[in-house]
Each structure stands twice: as structure tokens, then as C-alpha cells.
């Protein structure tokens, strides 16, 4: 039995839709579409959605810390794909460490890429 990528993709789409996530076909948000959400096809992360989700999930962080979270995720710097995938998986599971200034002191905090406590906040 041969399993095709399109079958796996369709199963994942149906599963995520059943969980309540919205689905938009890639051509609807393509770079050359009337409503582009990426500058080029090679862009994996939809940056506008990503930044909006960061803000919704991390209301405890100031804007400069949120920008640092976005930068750390959007600019993984290893030339090795496997290393970037490992780094992204770690950031996804454990959060992104940032420094924040509160009450005149600098302390560590975490920016989350996924709201594990309230999944309805995820897009």
C-alpha cells in the first residue's frame, strides 16, 4: 500500500478542522493572490499571523520582549536544517527565554509560541 503526501495532508487538515481550527487553501494567501500573507512561497511562517498570535498568547510581555521572541524564532541561524528544526521544536515546547525590565530590575521571562493552557487562543 502506498501512502501519498496529499493523503497525509488531507487527513491532517480534516483533523485540525475537527478541532476547530480554520483552514485556508494556500492559493488564497499566496504571494500573488488578492490577499497575500507571505512575501514568497519559501516563507514558512505567516509572519502577520505569527506576531498577532504572540501578542494574544503573551500579554504579560512588553513589546520589546515580544519582538525579541519573534526575532529568535524568525531568524534561526544554523546552516543545518536539522539543527534549525531541533531549535524550533525546543522553542515550541519550552518557550523562548527573554529578558524583561520590571520594577527597575531585569529578570528572565518566557514567551510562548503555543498556548498549552487554553488551546482556543492558538491559530
JSON list of C-alpha atoms in Angstrom, two decimals:
[
{"chain": "A", "resi": 1, "resn": "UNK", "atom": "CA", "xyz": [0.00, 0.00, 0.00]},
{"chain": "A", "resi": 2, "resn": "UNK", "atom": "CA", "xyz": [1.38, 3.38, -0.99]},
{"chain": "A", "resi": 3, "resn": "UNK", "atom": "CA", "xyz": [0.70, 6.39, 1.18]},
{"chain": "A", "resi": 4, "resn": "UNK", "atom": "CA", "xyz": [0.84, 9.69, -0.65]},
{"chain": "A", "resi": 5, "resn": "UNK", "atom": "CA", "xyz": [1.80, 13.03, 0.86]},
{"chain": "A", "resi": 6, "resn": "UNK", "atom": "CA", "xyz": [-1.51, 14.52, -0.32]},
{"chain": "A", "resi": 7, "resn": "UNK", "atom": "CA", "xyz": [-3.41, 11.87, 1.67]},
{"chain": "A", "resi": 8, "resn": "UNK", "atom": "CA", "xyz": [-1.48, 12.68, 4.84]},
{"chain": "A", "resi": 9, "resn": "UNK", "atom": "CA", "xyz": [-2.01, 16.40, 4.24]},
{"chain": "A", "resi": 10, "resn": "UNK", "atom": "CA", "xyz": [-5.75, 15.98, 3.72]},
{"chain": "A", "resi": 11, "resn": "UNK", "atom": "CA", "xyz": [-6.07, 13.82, 6.86]},
{"chain": "A", "resi": 12, "resn": "UNK", "atom": "CA", "xyz": [-4.21, 16.45, 8.90]},
{"chain": "A", "resi": 13, "resn": "UNK", "atom": "CA", "xyz": [-6.40, 19.25, 7.51]},
{"chain": "A", "resi": 14, "resn": "UNK", "atom": "CA", "xyz": [-9.58, 17.34, 8.39]},
{"chain": "A", "resi": 15, "resn": "UNK", "atom": "CA", "xyz": [-8.28, 16.53, 11.87]},
{"chain": "A", "resi": 16, "resn": "UNK", "atom": "CA", "xyz": [-7.36, 20.17, 12.58]},
{"chain": "A", "resi": 17, "resn": "UNK", "atom": "CA", "xyz": [-10.70, 21.40, 11.21]},
{"chain": "A", "resi": 18, "resn": "UNK", "atom": "CA", "xyz": [-12.48, 18.93, 13.52]},
{"chain": "A", "resi": 19, "resn": "UNK", "atom": "CA", "xyz": [-10.56, 20.50, 16.43]},
{"chain": "A", "resi": 20, "resn": "UNK", "atom": "CA", "xyz": [-11.98, 23.91, 15.45]},
{"chain": "A", "resi": 21, "resn": "UNK", "atom": "CA", "xyz": [-9.09, 25.41, 13.50]},
{"chain": "A", "resi": 22, "resn": "UNK", "atom": "CA", "xyz": [-9.88, 27.40, 10.38]},
{"chain": "A", "resi": 23, "resn": "UNK", "atom": "CA", "xyz": [-8.44, 26.31, 7.05]},
{"chain": "A", "resi": 24, "resn": "UNK", "atom": "CA", "xyz": [-7.43, 28.50, 4.13]},
{"chain": "A", "resi": 25, "resn": "UNK", "atom": "CA", "xyz": [-6.06, 26.93, 0.97]},
{"chain": "A", "resi": 26, "resn": "UNK", "atom": "CA", "xyz": [-2.52, 28.06, 0.18]},
{"chain": "A", "resi": 27, "resn": "UNK", "atom": "CA", "xyz": [-3.51, 29.69, -3.10]},
{"chain": "A", "resi": 28, "resn": "UNK", "atom": "CA", "xyz": [-5.82, 32.09, -1.21]},
{"chain": "A", "resi": 29, "resn": "UNK", "atom": "CA", "xyz": [-2.90, 33.58, 0.74]},
{"chain": "A", "resi": 30, "resn": "UNK", "atom": "CA", "xyz": [-0.21, 33.12, -1.92]},
{"chain": "A", "resi": 31, "resn": "UNK", "atom": "CA", "xyz": [2.21, 35.94, -2.73]},
{"chain": "A", "resi": 32, "resn": "UNK", "atom": "CA", "xyz": [0.37, 36.65, -5.99]},
{"chain": "A", "resi": 33, "resn": "UNK", "atom": "CA", "xyz": [-3.16, 36.36, -4.55]},
{"chain": "A", "resi": 34, "resn": "UNK", "atom": "CA", "xyz": [-5.50, 39.28, -3.78]},
{"chain": "A", "resi": 35, "resn": "UNK", "atom": "CA", "xyz": [-4.88, 38.65, -0.04]},
{"chain": "A", "resi": 36, "resn": "UNK", "atom": "CA", "xyz": [-1.23, 37.59, 0.29]},
{"chain": "A", "resi": 37, "resn": "UNK", "atom": "CA", "xyz": [0.01, 36.54, 3.72]},
{"chain": "A", "resi": 38, "resn": "UNK", "atom": "CA", "xyz": [3.56, 35.73, 2.64]},
{"chain": "A", "resi": 39, "resn": "UNK", "atom": "CA", "xyz": [6.05, 37.63, 0.54]},
{"chain": "A", "resi": 40, "resn": "UNK", "atom": "CA", "xyz": [7.35, 34.48, -1.18]},
{"chain": "A", "resi": 41, "resn": "UNK", "atom": "CA", "xyz": [6.37, 30.81, -1.41]},
{"chain": "A", "resi": 42, "resn": "UNK", "atom": "CA", "xyz": [9.50, 29.91, 0.55]},
{"chain": "A", "resi": 43, "resn": "UNK", "atom": "CA", "xyz": [8.20, 31.76, 3.63]},
{"chain": "A", "resi": 44, "resn": "UNK", "atom": "CA", "xyz": [7.16, 29.01, 6.03]},
{"chain": "A", "resi": 45, "resn": "UNK", "atom": "CA", "xyz": [5.82, 31.21, 8.83]},
{"chain": "A", "resi": 46, "resn": "UNK", "atom": "CA", "xyz": [2.95, 33.59, 8.10]},
{"chain": "A", "resi": 47, "resn": "UNK", "atom": "CA", "xyz": [4.57, 36.49, 9.92]},
{"chain": "A", "resi": 48, "resn": "UNK", "atom": "CA", "xyz": [1.45, 38.63, 10.40]},
{"chain": "A", "resi": 49, "resn": "UNK", "atom": "CA", "xyz": [-0.49, 35.75, 11.96]},
{"chain": "A", "resi": 50, "resn": "UNK", "atom": "CA", "xyz": [2.56, 34.72, 13.98]},
{"chain": "A", "resi": 51, "resn": "UNK", "atom": "CA", "xyz": [3.01, 38.18, 15.51]},
{"chain": "A", "resi": 52, "resn": "UNK", "atom": "CA", "xyz": [-0.72, 38.52, 16.24]},
{"chain": "A", "resi": 53, "resn": "UNK", "atom": "CA", "xyz": [-0.69, 35.14, 17.99]},
{"chain": "A", "resi": 54, "resn": "UNK", "atom": "CA", "xyz": [2.38, 36.08, 20.01]},
{"chain": "A", "resi": 55, "resn": "UNK", "atom": "CA", "xyz": [0.59, 39.19, 21.23]},
{"chain": "A", "resi": 56, "resn": "UNK", "atom": "CA", "xyz": [-2.57, 37.23, 22.14]},
{"chain": "A", "resi": 57, "resn": "UNK", "atom": "CA", "xyz": [-0.69, 34.49, 23.97]},
{"chain": "A", "resi": 58, "resn": "UNK", "atom": "CA", "xyz": [1.94, 36.66, 25.70]},
{"chain": "A", "resi": 59, "resn": "UNK", "atom": "CA", "xyz": [0.09, 39.67, 27.07]},
{"chain": "A", "resi": 60, "resn": "UNK", "atom": "CA", "xyz": [2.43, 39.51, 30.08]},
{"chain": "A", "resi": 61, "resn": "UNK", "atom": "CA", "xyz": [5.41, 40.58, 27.93]},
{"chain": "A", "resi": 62, "resn": "UNK", "atom": "CA", "xyz": [6.29, 44.14, 26.94]},
{"chain": "A", "resi": 63, "resn": "UNK", "atom": "CA", "xyz": [6.56, 44.95, 23.23]},
{"chain": "A", "resi": 64, "resn": "UNK", "atom": "CA", "xyz": [10.37, 44.84, 23.13]},
{"chain": "A", "resi": 65, "resn": "UNK", "atom": "CA", "xyz": [10.43, 41.36, 24.67]},
{"chain": "A", "resi": 66, "resn": "UNK", "atom": "CA", "xyz": [7.75, 40.19, 22.22]},
{"chain": "A", "resi": 67, "resn": "UNK", "atom": "CA", "xyz": [9.92, 41.50, 19.37]},
{"chain": "A", "resi": 68, "resn": "UNK", "atom": "CA", "xyz": [12.86, 39.52, 20.76]},
{"chain": "A", "resi": 69, "resn": "UNK", "atom": "CA", "xyz": [10.73, 36.35, 20.82]},
{"chain": "A", "resi": 70, "resn": "UNK", "atom": "CA", "xyz": [9.70, 36.92, 17.19]},
{"chain": "A", "resi": 71, "resn": "UNK", "atom": "CA", "xyz": [13.28, 37.61, 16.13]},
{"chain": "A", "resi": 72, "resn": "UNK", "atom": "CA", "xyz": [14.61, 34.45, 17.79]},
{"chain": "A", "resi": 73, "resn": "UNK", "atom": "CA", "xyz": [12.01, 32.33, 16.00]},
{"chain": "A", "resi": 74, "resn": "UNK", "atom": "CA", "xyz": [12.09, 34.02, 12.61]},
{"chain": "A", "resi": 75, "resn": "UNK", "atom": "CA", "xyz": [15.89, 34.08, 12.36]},
{"chain": "A", "resi": 76, "resn": "UNK", "atom": "CA", "xyz": [17.13, 30.63, 13.27]},
{"chain": "A", "resi": 77, "resn": "UNK", "atom": "CA", "xyz": [20.76, 30.90, 12.32]},
{"chain": "A", "resi": 78, "resn": "UNK", "atom": "CA", "xyz": [22.16, 27.43, 11.78]},
{"chain": "A", "resi": 79, "resn": "UNK", "atom": "CA", "xyz": [23.10, 26.48, 8.21]},
{"chain": "A", "resi": 80, "resn": "UNK", "atom": "CA", "xyz": [21.88, 22.95, 9.04]},
{"chain": "A", "resi": 81, "resn": "UNK", "atom": "CA", "xyz": [18.17, 22.30, 8.54]},
{"chain": "A", "resi": 82, "resn": "UNK", "atom": "CA", "xyz": [18.18, 19.58, 11.21]},
{"chain": "A", "resi": 83, "resn": "UNK", "atom": "CA", "xyz": [19.66, 21.96, 13.79]},
{"chain": "A", "resi": 84, "resn": "UNK", "atom": "CA", "xyz": [17.08, 24.66, 12.98]},
{"chain": "A", "resi": 85, "resn": "UNK", "atom": "CA", "xyz": [14.28, 22.08, 13.28]},
{"chain": "A", "resi": 86, "resn": "UNK", "atom": "CA", "xyz": [15.64, 20.94, 16.66]},
{"chain": "A", "resi": 87, "resn": "UNK", "atom": "CA", "xyz": [15.93, 24.54, 17.87]},
{"chain": "A", "resi": 88, "resn": "UNK", "atom": "CA", "xyz": [12.39, 25.38, 16.72]},
{"chain": "A", "resi": 89, "resn": "UNK", "atom": "CA", "xyz": [10.98, 22.26, 18.40]},
{"chain": "A", "resi": 90, "resn": "UNK", "atom": "CA", "xyz": [12.71, 23.25, 21.66]},
{"chain": "A", "resi": 91, "resn": "UNK", "atom": "CA", "xyz": [11.32, 26.82, 21.45]},
{"chain": "A", "resi": 92, "resn": "UNK", "atom": "CA", "xyz": [7.86, 25.45, 20.66]},
{"chain": "A", "resi": 93, "resn": "UNK", "atom": "CA", "xyz": [7.86, 23.07, 23.63]},
{"chain": "A", "resi": 94, "resn": "UNK", "atom": "CA", "xyz": [9.77, 25.10, 26.23]},
{"chain": "A", "resi": 95, "resn": "UNK", "atom": "CA", "xyz": [9.15, 28.71, 25.22]},
{"chain": "A", "resi": 96, "resn": "UNK", "atom": "CA", "xyz": [11.57, 31.46, 24.28]},
{"chain": "A", "resi": 97, "resn": "UNK", "atom": "CA", "xyz": [13.68, 32.94, 27.05]},
{"chain": "A", "resi": 98, "resn": "UNK", "atom": "CA", "xyz": [13.81, 36.74, 27.13]},
{"chain": "A", "resi": 99, "resn": "UNK", "atom": "CA", "xyz": [14.97, 39.47, 29.49]},
{"chain": "A", "resi": 100, "resn": "UNK", "atom": "CA", "xyz": [12.35, 41.94, 30.72]},
{"chain": "A", "resi": 101, "resn": "UNK", "atom": "CA", "xyz": [12.63, 45.06, 32.85]},
{"chain": "A", "resi": 102, "resn": "UNK", "atom": "CA", "xyz": [10.06, 45.24, 35.64]},
{"chain": "A", "resi": 103, "resn": "UNK", "atom": "CA", "xyz": [10.18, 47.45, 38.67]},
{"chain": "A", "resi": 104, "resn": "UNK", "atom": "CA", "xyz": [13.60, 48.78, 37.72]},
{"chain": "A", "resi": 105, "resn": "UNK", "atom": "CA", "xyz": [15.10, 45.29, 37.60]},
{"chain": "A", "resi": 106, "resn": "UNK", "atom": "CA", "xyz": [15.96, 42.99, 34.72]},
{"chain": "A", "resi": 107, "resn": "UNK", "atom": "CA", "xyz": [14.73, 39.43, 35.05]},
{"chain": "A", "resi": 108, "resn": "UNK", "atom": "CA", "xyz": [14.11, 36.44, 32.84]},
{"chain": "A", "resi": 109, "resn": "UNK", "atom": "CA", "xyz": [10.72, 35.57, 31.42]},
{"chain": "A", "resi": 110, "resn": "UNK", "atom": "CA", "xyz": [9.32, 33.21, 28.79]},
{"chain": "A", "resi": 111, "resn": "UNK", "atom": "CA", "xyz": [7.49, 33.97, 25.58]},
{"chain": "A", "resi": 112, "resn": "UNK", "atom": "CA", "xyz": [5.24, 31.14, 24.44]},
{"chain": "A", "resi": 113, "resn": "UNK", "atom": "CA", "xyz": [4.60, 30.17, 20.82]},
{"chain": "A", "resi": 114, "resn": "UNK", "atom": "CA", "xyz": [1.62, 27.99, 21.75]},
{"chain": "A", "resi": 115, "resn": "UNK", "atom": "CA", "xyz": [-0.97, 28.44, 24.49]},
{"chain": "A", "resi": 116, "resn": "UNK", "atom": "CA", "xyz": [-0.97, 24.98, 26.05]},
{"chain": "A", "resi": 117, "resn": "UNK", "atom": "CA", "xyz": [-3.39, 26.02, 28.81]},
{"chain": "A", "resi": 118, "resn": "UNK", "atom": "CA", "xyz": [-6.04, 27.49, 26.50]},
{"chain": "A", "resi": 119, "resn": "UNK", "atom": "CA", "xyz": [-5.73, 25.95, 23.02]},
{"chain": "A", "resi": 120, "resn": "UNK", "atom": "CA", "xyz": [-8.55, 28.16, 21.68]},
{"chain": "A", "resi": 121, "resn": "UNK", "atom": "CA", "xyz": [-6.01, 31.03, 21.70]},
{"chain": "A", "resi": 122, "resn": "UNK", "atom": "CA", "xyz": [-3.93, 29.27, 19.05]},
{"chain": "A", "resi": 123, "resn": "UNK", "atom": "CA", "xyz": [-4.32, 29.97, 15.33]}
]
